[in-house]
Amino acid sequence: MRIVIALGGNALLQRGQKPDAAPQIDNVNIAVDALAPVAKEHELVVTHGNGPQVGVIALQSANDPKLSEPYPFDTLGAMTQGMIGYWLQHAFKNALPEREVVCTVNQTLVDANDPAFDDPTKFVGEVYNEEQAKQFEKERGWVMKADGKYFRRVVGSPIPVGIVEIETIKTLVDNGTTVICSGGGGIPVAQKDGKYVGLEAVIDKDRSGAVLSEELKADMFMILTDVPAVLDNYGTQDECEINRATPAELRDKGFAAGSMGPKVEAACQFVERTGGVAAIGRLADAQQIIAGTAGTIITTDGQYDPK
């Protein structure tokens, strides 16, 4: 099968970990240990989040006295694509030395008039307490919102409408290359007067992954996170895993916008537009999800037969 897998940025830099390179590289190696068997058996395309990482680099840029102004978020997105993509490429090449592995720095097309620019929702960077958050709002003009019991910076997250370099990515995949692309949702760009221009935003990697999967004609789009499946009645005594579902059934559950909601929406979008299979589950269960024995699997009729 042709499989697109989306890895969360928090899987690479977990809550509470220092944003040093070493722990992130360790986490990447753990991720690739789980994904290398998939790459051996299938055409694999990997995309990843960058929320924690792009926030760290944005803070460094804002604190650099040599800069007259911080680097813009499209440039920061390109930096994280190269950094995380290199770590993944390095780990895949070590795990599968016979396989060609490529990381691309690529752009994702959005609408410059997307209302998301006026209502930032995408979490980036580290977590802070309420006092620190208020200080950043006052001193830096950042927009801060609650993320669980902490606060994090938020930026605009427009809806992706296309992958600019999709034909190059297709060619690589068609030739048997394991491709790491659209990292951080892709570098956000819009078209103005026939030219591409970068934008101050961070695109949701799951929504971008759904577009990438559709344009690649993938058989399966997998969103791998730190939970075993989509949970119904989350946080209550009736909490339970949803193992099979249709897009309509999942949408009826009304998952929170700040947590599972974007993942569910991205998975449903892919299934509705292509008739393919989407799945949400734990990174360590990647092979079992493909086999149909783990995770939440979303199809047009709610059924899944891996054979």
PDB file of C-alpha atoms in Angstrom:
ATOM      1  CA  MET A   1       0.000   0.000   0.000  1.00  0.00           C
ATOM      2  CA  ARG A   2       0.920   3.653  -0.284  1.00  0.00           C
ATOM      3  CA  ILE A   3       0.741   5.006   3.269  1.00  0.00           C
ATOM      4  CA  VAL A   4       1.126   8.569   4.544  1.00  0.00           C
ATOM      5  CA  ILE A   5       1.935   8.802   8.252  1.00  0.00           C
ATOM      6  CA  ALA A   6       1.668  12.025  10.243  1.00  0.00           C
ATOM      7  CA  LEU A   7       3.767  12.289  13.418  1.00  0.00           C
ATOM      8  CA  GLY A   8       2.953  14.883  16.053  1.00  0.00           C
ATOM      9  CA  GLY A   9       5.552  17.483  17.008  1.00  0.00           C
ATOM     10  CA  ASN A  10       4.945  16.588  20.650  1.00  0.00           C
ATOM     11  CA  ALA A  11       6.021  13.012  19.910  1.00  0.00           C
ATOM     12  CA  LEU A  12       9.443  14.414  19.053  1.00  0.00           C
ATOM     13  CA  LEU A  13       9.624  16.832  21.990  1.00  0.00           C
ATOM     14  CA  GLN A  14       7.477  15.586  24.842  1.00  0.00           C
ATOM     15  CA  ARG A  15       5.939  17.770  27.520  1.00  0.00           C
ATOM     16  CA  GLY A  16       8.463  18.572  30.224  1.00  0.00           C
ATOM     17  CA  GLN A  17      11.507  17.691  28.120  1.00  0.00           C
ATOM     18  CA  LYS A  18      14.167  20.325  27.524  1.00  0.00           C
ATOM     19  CA  PRO A  19      14.149  21.469  23.888  1.00  0.00           C
ATOM     20  CA  ASP A  20      17.707  20.241  23.379  1.00  0.00           C
ATOM     21  CA  ALA A  21      18.641  18.307  20.264  1.00  0.00           C
ATOM     22  CA  ALA A  22      19.639  15.118  22.117  1.00  0.00           C
ATOM     23  CA  PRO A  23      16.234  14.112  23.568  1.00  0.00           C
ATOM     24  CA  GLN A  24      14.521  14.936  20.280  1.00  0.00           C
ATOM     25  CA  ILE A  25      16.959  12.762  18.340  1.00  0.00           C
ATOM     26  CA  ASP A  26      16.325   9.966  20.831  1.00  0.00           C
ATOM     27  CA  ASN A  27      12.578  10.340  20.264  1.00  0.00           C
ATOM     28  CA  VAL A  28      13.071  10.328  16.492  1.00  0.00           C
ATOM     29  CA  ASN A  29      15.017   7.085  16.739  1.00  0.00           C
ATOM     30  CA  ILE A  30      12.184   5.534  18.765  1.00  0.00           C
ATOM     31  CA  ALA A  31       9.677   6.693  16.143  1.00  0.00           C
ATOM     32  CA  VAL A  32      11.706   5.269  13.275  1.00  0.00           C
ATOM     33  CA  ASP A  33      12.087   1.939  15.100  1.00  0.00           C
ATOM     34  CA  ALA A  34       8.292   1.711  14.925  1.00  0.00           C
ATOM     35  CA  LEU A  35       8.031   2.917  11.321  1.00  0.00           C
ATOM     36  CA  ALA A  36      10.929   1.098   9.645  1.00  0.00           C
ATOM     37  CA  PRO A  37       9.002  -2.215   9.399  1.00  0.00           C
ATOM     38  CA  VAL A  38       6.187  -0.322   7.675  1.00  0.00           C
ATOM     39  CA  ALA A  39       8.646   1.206   5.205  1.00  0.00           C
ATOM     40  CA  LYS A  40       9.980  -2.281   4.384  1.00  0.00           C
ATOM     41  CA  GLU A  41       6.561  -3.538   3.329  1.00  0.00           C
ATOM     42  CA  HIS A  42       4.847  -0.443   1.919  1.00  0.00           C
ATOM     43  CA  GLU A  43       5.426   2.829   0.079  1.00  0.00           C
ATOM     44  CA  LEU A  44       5.880   5.203   3.016  1.00  0.00           C
ATOM     45  CA  VAL A  45       5.605   8.977   3.145  1.00  0.00           C
ATOM     46  CA  VAL A  46       6.177  10.653   6.520  1.00  0.00           C
ATOM     47  CA  THR A  47       5.048  14.094   7.584  1.00  0.00           C
ATOM     48  CA  HIS A  48       5.464  15.617  11.022  1.00  0.00           C
ATOM     49  CA  GLY A  49       4.393  18.429  13.298  1.00  0.00           C
ATOM     50  CA  ASN A  50       6.670  21.240  14.450  1.00  0.00           C
ATOM     51  CA  GLY A  51       4.660  23.112  17.072  1.00  0.00           C
ATOM     52  CA  PRO A  52       7.130  22.770  19.966  1.00  0.00           C
ATOM     53  CA  GLN A  53      10.189  23.221  17.766  1.00  0.00           C
ATOM     54  CA  VAL A  54       9.031  26.247  15.784  1.00  0.00           C
ATOM     55  CA  GLY A  55       8.073  27.983  19.025  1.00  0.00           C
ATOM     56  CA  VAL A  56      11.548  27.421  20.477  1.00  0.00           C
ATOM     57  CA  ILE A  57      13.239  28.820  17.374  1.00  0.00           C
ATOM     58  CA  ALA A  58      10.795  31.757  17.288  1.00  0.00           C
ATOM     59  CA  LEU A  59      11.729  32.620  20.880  1.00  0.00           C
ATOM     60  CA  GLN A  60      15.436  32.439  20.040  1.00  0.00           C
ATOM     61  CA  SER A  61      14.875  34.732  17.073  1.00  0.00           C
ATOM     62  CA  ALA A  62      12.852  37.196  19.157  1.00  0.00           C
ATOM     63  CA  ASN A  63      15.654  37.325  21.768  1.00  0.00           C
ATOM     64  CA  ASP A  64      18.532  37.781  19.310  1.00  0.00           C
ATOM     65  CA  PRO A  65      19.824  41.362  19.784  1.00  0.00           C
ATOM     66  CA  LYS A  66      21.559  41.286  16.413  1.00  0.00           C
ATOM     67  CA  LEU A  67      18.235  41.066  14.548  1.00  0.00           C
ATOM     68  CA  SER A  68      16.212  44.187  13.813  1.00  0.00           C
ATOM     69  CA  GLU A  69      13.112  41.978  13.843  1.00  0.00           C
ATOM     70  CA  PRO A  70      12.432  38.251  14.413  1.00  0.00           C
ATOM     71  CA  TYR A  71      12.462  35.854  11.495  1.00  0.00           C
ATOM     72  CA  PRO A  72       8.968  35.364  10.005  1.00  0.00           C
ATOM     73  CA  PHE A  73       7.089  32.117  10.608  1.00  0.00           C
ATOM     74  CA  ASP A  74       7.348  30.876   7.021  1.00  0.00           C
ATOM     75  CA  THR A  75      11.139  31.005   7.364  1.00  0.00           C
ATOM     76  CA  LEU A  76      10.980  29.377  10.808  1.00  0.00           C
ATOM     77  CA  GLY A  77       8.827  26.631   9.295  1.00  0.00           C
ATOM     78  CA  ALA A  78      11.478  25.968   6.658  1.00  0.00           C
ATOM     79  CA  MET A  79      14.118  25.775   9.376  1.00  0.00           C
ATOM     80  CA  THR A  80      12.167  23.157  11.322  1.00  0.00           C
ATOM     81  CA  GLN A  81      11.470  21.162   8.154  1.00  0.00           C
ATOM     82  CA  GLY A  82      15.192  20.887   7.542  1.00  0.00           C
ATOM     83  CA  MET A  83      16.068  20.143  11.159  1.00  0.00           C
ATOM     84  CA  ILE A  84      13.428  17.515  11.955  1.00  0.00           C
ATOM     85  CA  GLY A  85      13.544  16.128   8.430  1.00  0.00           C
ATOM     86  CA  TYR A  86      17.285  15.575   8.734  1.00  0.00           C
ATOM     87  CA  TRP A  87      16.848  13.733  12.037  1.00  0.00           C
ATOM     88  CA  LEU A  88      14.206  11.469  10.485  1.00  0.00           C
ATOM     89  CA  GLN A  89      16.199  10.958   7.291  1.00  0.00           C
ATOM     90  CA  HIS A  90      19.305  10.061   9.298  1.00  0.00           C
ATOM     91  CA  ALA A  91      17.400   7.539  11.449  1.00  0.00           C
ATOM     92  CA  PHE A  92      15.609   5.927   8.478  1.00  0.00           C
ATOM     93  CA  LYS A  93      18.865   5.582   6.555  1.00  0.00           C
ATOM     94  CA  ASN A  94      20.499   3.881   9.536  1.00  0.00           C
ATOM     95  CA  ALA A  95      17.514   1.560   9.976  1.00  0.00           C
ATOM     96  CA  LEU A  96      17.142   0.830   6.236  1.00  0.00           C
ATOM     97  CA  PRO A  97      20.555   1.387   4.633  1.00  0.00           C
ATOM     98  CA  GLU A  98      19.442  -0.141   1.332  1.00  0.00           C
ATOM     99  CA  ARG A  99      16.536   2.301   0.977  1.00  0.00           C
ATOM    100  CA  GLU A 100      16.662   5.735  -0.653  1.00  0.00           C
ATOM    101  CA  VAL A 101      15.393   8.302   1.867  1.00  0.00           C
ATOM    102  CA  VAL A 102      14.798  11.967   1.047  1.00  0.00           C
ATOM    103  CA  CYS A 103      13.648  14.969   3.078  1.00  0.00           C
ATOM    104  CA  THR A 104      12.068  17.838   1.134  1.00  0.00           C
ATOM    105  CA  VAL A 105      11.645  21.442   2.188  1.00  0.00           C
ATOM    106  CA  ASN A 106       8.331  22.208   0.548  1.00  0.00           C
ATOM    107  CA  GLN A 107       5.524  24.756   0.507  1.00  0.00           C
ATOM    108  CA  THR A 108       1.807  24.416   1.244  1.00  0.00           C
ATOM    109  CA  LEU A 109      -0.676  26.676  -0.482  1.00  0.00           C
ATOM    110  CA  VAL A 110      -3.284  28.497   1.640  1.00  0.00           C
ATOM    111  CA  ASP A 111      -5.739  31.343   1.132  1.00  0.00           C
ATOM    112  CA  ALA A 112      -4.239  34.660   2.243  1.00  0.00           C
ATOM    113  CA  ASN A 113      -7.742  35.757   3.301  1.00  0.00           C
ATOM    114  CA  ASP A 114      -8.388  32.706   5.477  1.00  0.00           C
ATOM    115  CA  PRO A 115     -10.206  33.890   8.646  1.00  0.00           C
ATOM    116  CA  ALA A 116      -7.760  31.809  10.716  1.00  0.00           C
ATOM    117  CA  PHE A 117      -5.301  34.685  10.503  1.00  0.00           C
ATOM    118  CA  ASP A 118      -7.673  36.759  12.653  1.00  0.00           C
ATOM    119  CA  ASP A 119      -8.339  33.965  15.160  1.00  0.00           C
ATOM    120  CA  PRO A 120      -5.044  32.226  16.012  1.00  0.00           C
ATOM    121  CA  THR A 121      -5.466  28.700  17.394  1.00  0.00           C
ATOM    122  CA  LYS A 122      -2.265  26.777  16.584  1.00  0.00           C
ATOM    123  CA  PHE A 123      -0.157  26.084  19.678  1.00  0.00           C
ATOM    124  CA  VAL A 124       3.590  26.624  19.243  1.00  0.00           C
ATOM    125  CA  GLY A 125       6.513  26.476  21.621  1.00  0.00           C
ATOM    126  CA  GLU A 126       6.833  25.528  25.241  1.00  0.00           C
ATOM    127  CA  VAL A 127       4.268  25.676  28.033  1.00  0.00           C
ATOM    128  CA  TYR A 128       4.124  28.512  30.571  1.00  0.00           C
ATOM    129  CA  ASN A 129       2.217  29.335  33.723  1.00  0.00           C
ATOM    130  CA  GLU A 130      -0.449  32.051  33.687  1.00  0.00           C
ATOM    131  CA  GLU A 131       1.862  34.747  35.046  1.00  0.00           C
ATOM    132  CA  GLN A 132       4.486  34.060  32.379  1.00  0.00           C
ATOM    133  CA  ALA A 133       1.818  34.010  29.676  1.00  0.00           C
ATOM    134  CA  LYS A 134       0.531  37.436  30.690  1.00  0.00           C
ATOM    135  CA  GLN A 135       4.077  38.769  30.673  1.00  0.00           C
ATOM    136  CA  PHE A 136       4.666  37.535  27.112  1.00  0.00           C
ATOM    137  CA  GLU A 137       1.362  39.036  25.981  1.00  0.00           C
ATOM    138  CA  LYS A 138       2.375  42.399  27.428  1.00  0.00           C
ATOM    139  CA  GLU A 139       6.035  42.466  26.414  1.00  0.00           C
ATOM    140  CA  ARG A 140       5.956  40.688  23.049  1.00  0.00           C
ATOM    141  CA  GLY A 141       2.380  41.095  21.865  1.00  0.00           C
ATOM    142  CA  TRP A 142       1.963  37.328  21.646  1.00  0.00           C
ATOM    143  CA  VAL A 143      -1.462  35.715  21.777  1.00  0.00           C
ATOM    144  CA  MET A 144      -1.518  33.143  24.574  1.00  0.00           C
ATOM    145  CA  LYS A 145      -4.219  30.545  25.229  1.00  0.00           C
ATOM    146  CA  ALA A 146      -4.790  27.808  27.777  1.00  0.00           C
ATOM    147  CA  ASP A 147      -3.423  24.374  26.864  1.00  0.00           C
ATOM    148  CA  GLY A 148      -4.629  22.109  29.649  1.00  0.00           C
ATOM    149  CA  LYS A 149      -3.342  23.521  32.925  1.00  0.00           C
ATOM    150  CA  TYR A 150      -0.646  25.532  31.137  1.00  0.00           C
ATOM    151  CA  PHE A 151      -0.541  28.329  28.575  1.00  0.00           C
ATOM    152  CA  ARG A 152       1.120  28.397  25.163  1.00  0.00           C
ATOM    153  CA  ARG A 153       1.563  30.845  22.330  1.00  0.00           C
ATOM    154  CA  VAL A 154      -0.893  30.522  19.437  1.00  0.00           C
ATOM    155  CA  VAL A 155      -0.557  31.656  15.816  1.00  0.00           C
ATOM    156  CA  GLY A 156      -2.823  31.560  12.776  1.00  0.00           C
ATOM    157  CA  SER A 157      -3.441  28.146  11.221  1.00  0.00           C
ATOM    158  CA  PRO A 158      -5.060  28.522   7.775  1.00  0.00           C
ATOM    159  CA  ILE A 159      -6.626  25.570   5.960  1.00  0.00           C
ATOM    160  CA  PRO A 160      -4.227  23.991   3.419  1.00  0.00           C
ATOM    161  CA  VAL A 161      -5.506  23.722  -0.145  1.00  0.00           C
ATOM    162  CA  GLY A 162      -2.552  22.173  -1.999  1.00  0.00           C
ATOM    163  CA  ILE A 163       1.069  20.996  -1.829  1.00  0.00           C
ATOM    164  CA  VAL A 164       3.153  23.138  -4.173  1.00  0.00           C
ATOM    165  CA  GLU A 165       5.877  20.553  -4.872  1.00  0.00           C
ATOM    166  CA  ILE A 166       3.505  17.571  -5.109  1.00  0.00           C
ATOM    167  CA  GLU A 167       4.711  16.422  -8.546  1.00  0.00           C
ATOM    168  CA  THR A 168       8.304  16.128  -7.303  1.00  0.00           C
ATOM    169  CA  ILE A 169       7.137  14.209  -4.234  1.00  0.00           C
ATOM    170  CA  LYS A 170       5.075  11.876  -6.454  1.00  0.00           C
ATOM    171  CA  THR A 171       8.086  11.158  -8.640  1.00  0.00           C
ATOM    172  CA  LEU A 172      10.202  10.248  -5.625  1.00  0.00           C
ATOM    173  CA  VAL A 173       7.542   7.942  -4.166  1.00  0.00           C
ATOM    174  CA  ASP A 174       6.884   6.311  -7.554  1.00  0.00           C
ATOM    175  CA  ASN A 175      10.584   5.473  -7.723  1.00  0.00           C
ATOM    176  CA  GLY A 176      10.599   3.686  -4.357  1.00  0.00           C
ATOM    177  CA  THR A 177      11.972   6.475  -2.204  1.00  0.00           C
ATOM    178  CA  THR A 178      10.845   6.905   1.406  1.00  0.00           C
ATOM    179  CA  VAL A 179       9.931  10.594   1.526  1.00  0.00           C
ATOM    180  CA  ILE A 180       9.772  12.945   4.500  1.00  0.00           C
ATOM    181  CA  CYS A 181       7.820  16.011   3.437  1.00  0.00           C
ATOM    182  CA  SER A 182       5.311  18.720   4.335  1.00  0.00           C
ATOM    183  CA  GLY A 183       6.878  18.987   7.792  1.00  0.00           C
ATOM    184  CA  GLY A 184       5.070  21.317  10.139  1.00  0.00           C
ATOM    185  CA  GLY A 185       2.197  21.294   7.672  1.00  0.00           C
ATOM    186  CA  GLY A 186       4.473  22.765   5.021  1.00  0.00           C
ATOM    187  CA  ILE A 187       5.784  26.299   4.618  1.00  0.00           C
ATOM    188  CA  PRO A 188       2.649  28.511   4.425  1.00  0.00           C
ATOM    189  CA  VAL A 189       2.445  30.404   1.141  1.00  0.00           C
ATOM    190  CA  ALA A 190      -0.249  32.152  -0.879  1.00  0.00           C
ATOM    191  CA  GLN A 191      -0.395  33.327  -4.472  1.00  0.00           C
ATOM    192  CA  LYS A 192      -0.476  37.065  -5.088  1.00  0.00           C
ATOM    193  CA  ASP A 193      -0.239  38.472  -8.607  1.00  0.00           C
ATOM    194  CA  GLY A 194       0.908  35.094  -9.875  1.00  0.00           C
ATOM    195  CA  LYS A 195       3.762  34.758  -7.376  1.00  0.00           C
ATOM    196  CA  TYR A 196       4.156  32.767  -4.169  1.00  0.00           C
ATOM    197  CA  VAL A 197       4.574  34.773  -0.967  1.00  0.00           C
ATOM    198  CA  GLY A 198       5.284  33.466   2.529  1.00  0.00           C
ATOM    199  CA  LEU A 199       2.811  34.030   5.362  1.00  0.00           C
ATOM    200  CA  GLU A 200       2.957  34.365   9.156  1.00  0.00           C
ATOM    201  CA  ALA A 201       1.309  31.074  10.112  1.00  0.00           C
ATOM    202  CA  VAL A 202       1.834  27.459  11.111  1.00  0.00           C
ATOM    203  CA  ILE A 203      -0.353  24.960   9.242  1.00  0.00           C
ATOM    204  CA  ASP A 204      -1.888  22.028  11.093  1.00  0.00           C
ATOM    205  CA  LYS A 205       0.127  18.987  10.054  1.00  0.00           C
ATOM    206  CA  ASP A 206      -2.886  16.644  10.122  1.00  0.00           C
ATOM    207  CA  ARG A 207      -4.958  18.803   7.778  1.00  0.00           C
ATOM    208  CA  SER A 208      -1.963  19.213   5.505  1.00  0.00           C
ATOM    209  CA  GLY A 209      -1.325  15.469   5.733  1.00  0.00           C
ATOM    210  CA  ALA A 210      -4.862  14.802   4.515  1.00  0.00           C
ATOM    211  CA  VAL A 211      -4.276  17.028   1.470  1.00  0.00           C
ATOM    212  CA  LEU A 212      -0.890  15.388   0.853  1.00  0.00           C
ATOM    213  CA  SER A 213      -2.478  11.915   1.080  1.00  0.00           C
ATOM    214  CA  GLU A 214      -5.244  12.879  -1.326  1.00  0.00           C
ATOM    215  CA  GLU A 215      -2.851  14.338  -3.902  1.00  0.00           C
ATOM    216  CA  LEU A 216      -0.542  11.303  -3.643  1.00  0.00           C
ATOM    217  CA  LYS A 217      -3.539   8.945  -4.062  1.00  0.00           C
ATOM    218  CA  ALA A 218      -2.529   7.177  -0.858  1.00  0.00           C
ATOM    219  CA  ASP A 219      -4.345   4.007   0.199  1.00  0.00           C
ATOM    220  CA  MET A 220      -4.100   4.900   3.894  1.00  0.00           C
ATOM    221  CA  PHE A 221      -3.578   8.067   5.916  1.00  0.00           C
ATOM    222  CA  MET A 222      -2.420   7.407   9.488  1.00  0.00           C
ATOM    223  CA  ILE A 223      -2.230   9.981  12.273  1.00  0.00           C
ATOM    224  CA  LEU A 224       0.042   8.612  14.991  1.00  0.00           C
ATOM    225  CA  THR A 225      -0.032  10.165  18.434  1.00  0.00           C
ATOM    226  CA  ASP A 226       0.310   9.167  22.100  1.00  0.00           C
ATOM    227  CA  VAL A 227      -3.179   7.676  22.609  1.00  0.00           C
ATOM    228  CA  PRO A 228      -4.203   4.159  21.537  1.00  0.00           C
ATOM    229  CA  ALA A 229      -7.337   5.286  19.691  1.00  0.00           C
ATOM    230  CA  VAL A 230      -9.995   7.970  19.502  1.00  0.00           C
ATOM    231  CA  LEU A 231     -11.817   7.841  22.839  1.00  0.00           C
ATOM    232  CA  ASP A 232     -15.573   8.226  23.214  1.00  0.00           C
ATOM    233  CA  ASN A 233     -16.855   9.898  26.388  1.00  0.00           C
ATOM    234  CA  TYR A 234     -13.313  11.014  27.172  1.00  0.00           C
ATOM    235  CA  GLY A 235     -12.600  11.645  30.850  1.00  0.00           C
ATOM    236  CA  THR A 236     -15.761   9.948  32.106  1.00  0.00           C
ATOM    237  CA  GLN A 237     -16.559   6.539  33.586  1.00  0.00           C
ATOM    238  CA  ASP A 238     -17.972   5.564  30.191  1.00  0.00           C
ATOM    239  CA  GLU A 239     -14.716   6.277  28.326  1.00  0.00           C
ATOM    240  CA  CYS A 240     -14.026   3.691  25.632  1.00  0.00           C
ATOM    241  CA  GLU A 241     -12.059   3.265  22.424  1.00  0.00           C
ATOM    242  CA  ILE A 242     -13.696   3.732  19.040  1.00  0.00           C
ATOM    243  CA  ASN A 243     -12.190   1.014  16.850  1.00  0.00           C
ATOM    244  CA  ARG A 244     -14.250   1.398  13.637  1.00  0.00           C
ATOM    245  CA  ALA A 245     -16.227   4.391  12.420  1.00  0.00           C
ATOM    246  CA  THR A 246     -17.518   6.291   9.430  1.00  0.00           C
ATOM    247  CA  PRO A 247     -16.740  10.006   9.052  1.00  0.00           C
ATOM    248  CA  ALA A 248     -20.346  10.880   9.932  1.00  0.00           C
ATOM    249  CA  GLU A 249     -20.233   8.807  13.121  1.00  0.00           C
ATOM    250  CA  LEU A 250     -17.046  10.501  14.303  1.00  0.00           C
ATOM    251  CA  ARG A 251     -18.230  13.998  13.470  1.00  0.00           C
ATOM    252  CA  ASP A 252     -21.388  13.416  15.522  1.00  0.00           C
ATOM    253  CA  LYS A 253     -19.197  13.013  18.622  1.00  0.00           C
ATOM    254  CA  GLY A 254     -18.085  16.657  18.577  1.00  0.00           C
ATOM    255  CA  PHE A 255     -14.447  16.278  19.600  1.00  0.00           C
ATOM    256  CA  ALA A 256     -12.684  19.309  21.106  1.00  0.00           C
ATOM    257  CA  ALA A 257     -10.980  21.687  18.690  1.00  0.00           C
ATOM    258  CA  GLY A 258      -7.883  21.907  20.876  1.00  0.00           C
ATOM    259  CA  SER A 259      -7.154  18.187  21.056  1.00  0.00           C
ATOM    260  CA  MET A 260      -8.642  15.345  19.002  1.00  0.00           C
ATOM    261  CA  GLY A 261     -10.904  17.526  16.836  1.00  0.00           C
ATOM    262  CA  PRO A 262      -8.381  18.494  14.105  1.00  0.00           C
ATOM    263  CA  LYS A 263      -7.138  14.909  13.835  1.00  0.00           C
ATOM    264  CA  VAL A 264     -10.659  13.555  13.432  1.00  0.00           C
ATOM    265  CA  GLU A 265     -11.524  16.240  10.877  1.00  0.00           C
ATOM    266  CA  ALA A 266      -8.379  15.545   8.819  1.00  0.00           C
ATOM    267  CA  ALA A 267      -8.992  11.797   8.841  1.00  0.00           C
ATOM    268  CA  CYS A 268     -12.646  12.225   7.872  1.00  0.00           C
ATOM    269  CA  GLN A 269     -11.756  14.636   5.075  1.00  0.00           C
ATOM    270  CA  PHE A 270      -9.368  12.130   3.510  1.00  0.00           C
ATOM    271  CA  VAL A 271     -11.919   9.288   3.641  1.00  0.00           C
ATOM    272  CA  GLU A 272     -14.748  11.408   2.241  1.00  0.00           C
ATOM    273  CA  ARG A 273     -12.698  12.811  -0.637  1.00  0.00           C
ATOM    274  CA  THR A 274     -10.932   9.611  -1.674  1.00  0.00           C
ATOM    275  CA  GLY A 275     -12.788   6.585  -0.320  1.00  0.00           C
ATOM    276  CA  GLY A 276      -9.497   5.496   1.239  1.00  0.00           C
ATOM    277  CA  VAL A 277      -8.725   4.382   4.783  1.00  0.00           C
ATOM    278  CA  ALA A 278      -7.724   6.717   7.607  1.00  0.00           C
ATOM    279  CA  ALA A 279      -6.533   5.724  11.059  1.00  0.00           C
ATOM    280  CA  ILE A 280      -5.684   7.378  14.368  1.00  0.00           C
ATOM    281  CA  GLY A 281      -3.636   5.590  16.994  1.00  0.00           C
ATOM    282  CA  ARG A 282      -0.411   5.147  18.877  1.00  0.00           C
ATOM    283  CA  LEU A 283       2.982   5.327  17.197  1.00  0.00           C
ATOM    284  CA  ALA A 284       4.103   2.032  18.731  1.00  0.00           C
ATOM    285  CA  ASP A 285       1.029   0.323  17.218  1.00  0.00           C
ATOM    286  CA  ALA A 286       1.678   1.332  13.593  1.00  0.00           C
ATOM    287  CA  GLN A 287       1.903  -2.236  12.272  1.00  0.00           C
ATOM    288  CA  GLN A 288      -1.101  -3.401  14.307  1.00  0.00           C
ATOM    289  CA  ILE A 289      -3.176  -0.490  13.000  1.00  0.00           C
ATOM    290  CA  ILE A 290      -2.418  -1.525   9.428  1.00  0.00           C
ATOM    291  CA  ALA A 291      -3.398  -5.078  10.360  1.00  0.00           C
ATOM    292  CA  GLY A 292      -6.669  -3.796  11.827  1.00  0.00           C
ATOM    293  CA  THR A 293      -5.996  -4.885  15.406  1.00  0.00           C
ATOM    294  CA  ALA A 294      -5.344  -1.486  17.004  1.00  0.00           C
ATOM    295  CA  GLY A 295      -6.302   2.172  16.716  1.00  0.00           C
ATOM    296  CA  THR A 296      -9.374   3.855  15.286  1.00  0.00           C
ATOM    297  CA  ILE A 297      -9.947   3.027  11.622  1.00  0.00           C
ATOM    298  CA  ILE A 298     -12.223   5.268   9.570  1.00  0.00           C
ATOM    299  CA  THR A 299     -13.753   4.106   6.290  1.00  0.00           C
ATOM    300  CA  THR A 300     -16.765   5.056   4.190  1.00  0.00           C
ATOM    301  CA  ASP A 301     -18.816   2.141   5.559  1.00  0.00           C
ATOM    302  CA  GLY A 302     -17.144   1.660   8.944  1.00  0.00           C
ATOM    303  CA  GLN A 303     -15.637  -1.685   7.892  1.00  0.00           C
ATOM    304  CA  TYR A 304     -11.985  -2.579   7.348  1.00  0.00           C
ATOM    305  CA  ASP A 305     -10.466  -5.707   5.855  1.00  0.00           C
ATOM    306  CA  PRO A 306      -6.656  -5.439   5.632  1.00  0.00           C
ATOM    307  CA  LYS A 307      -6.608  -8.318   3.136  1.00  0.00           C
TER     308      LYS A 307
END
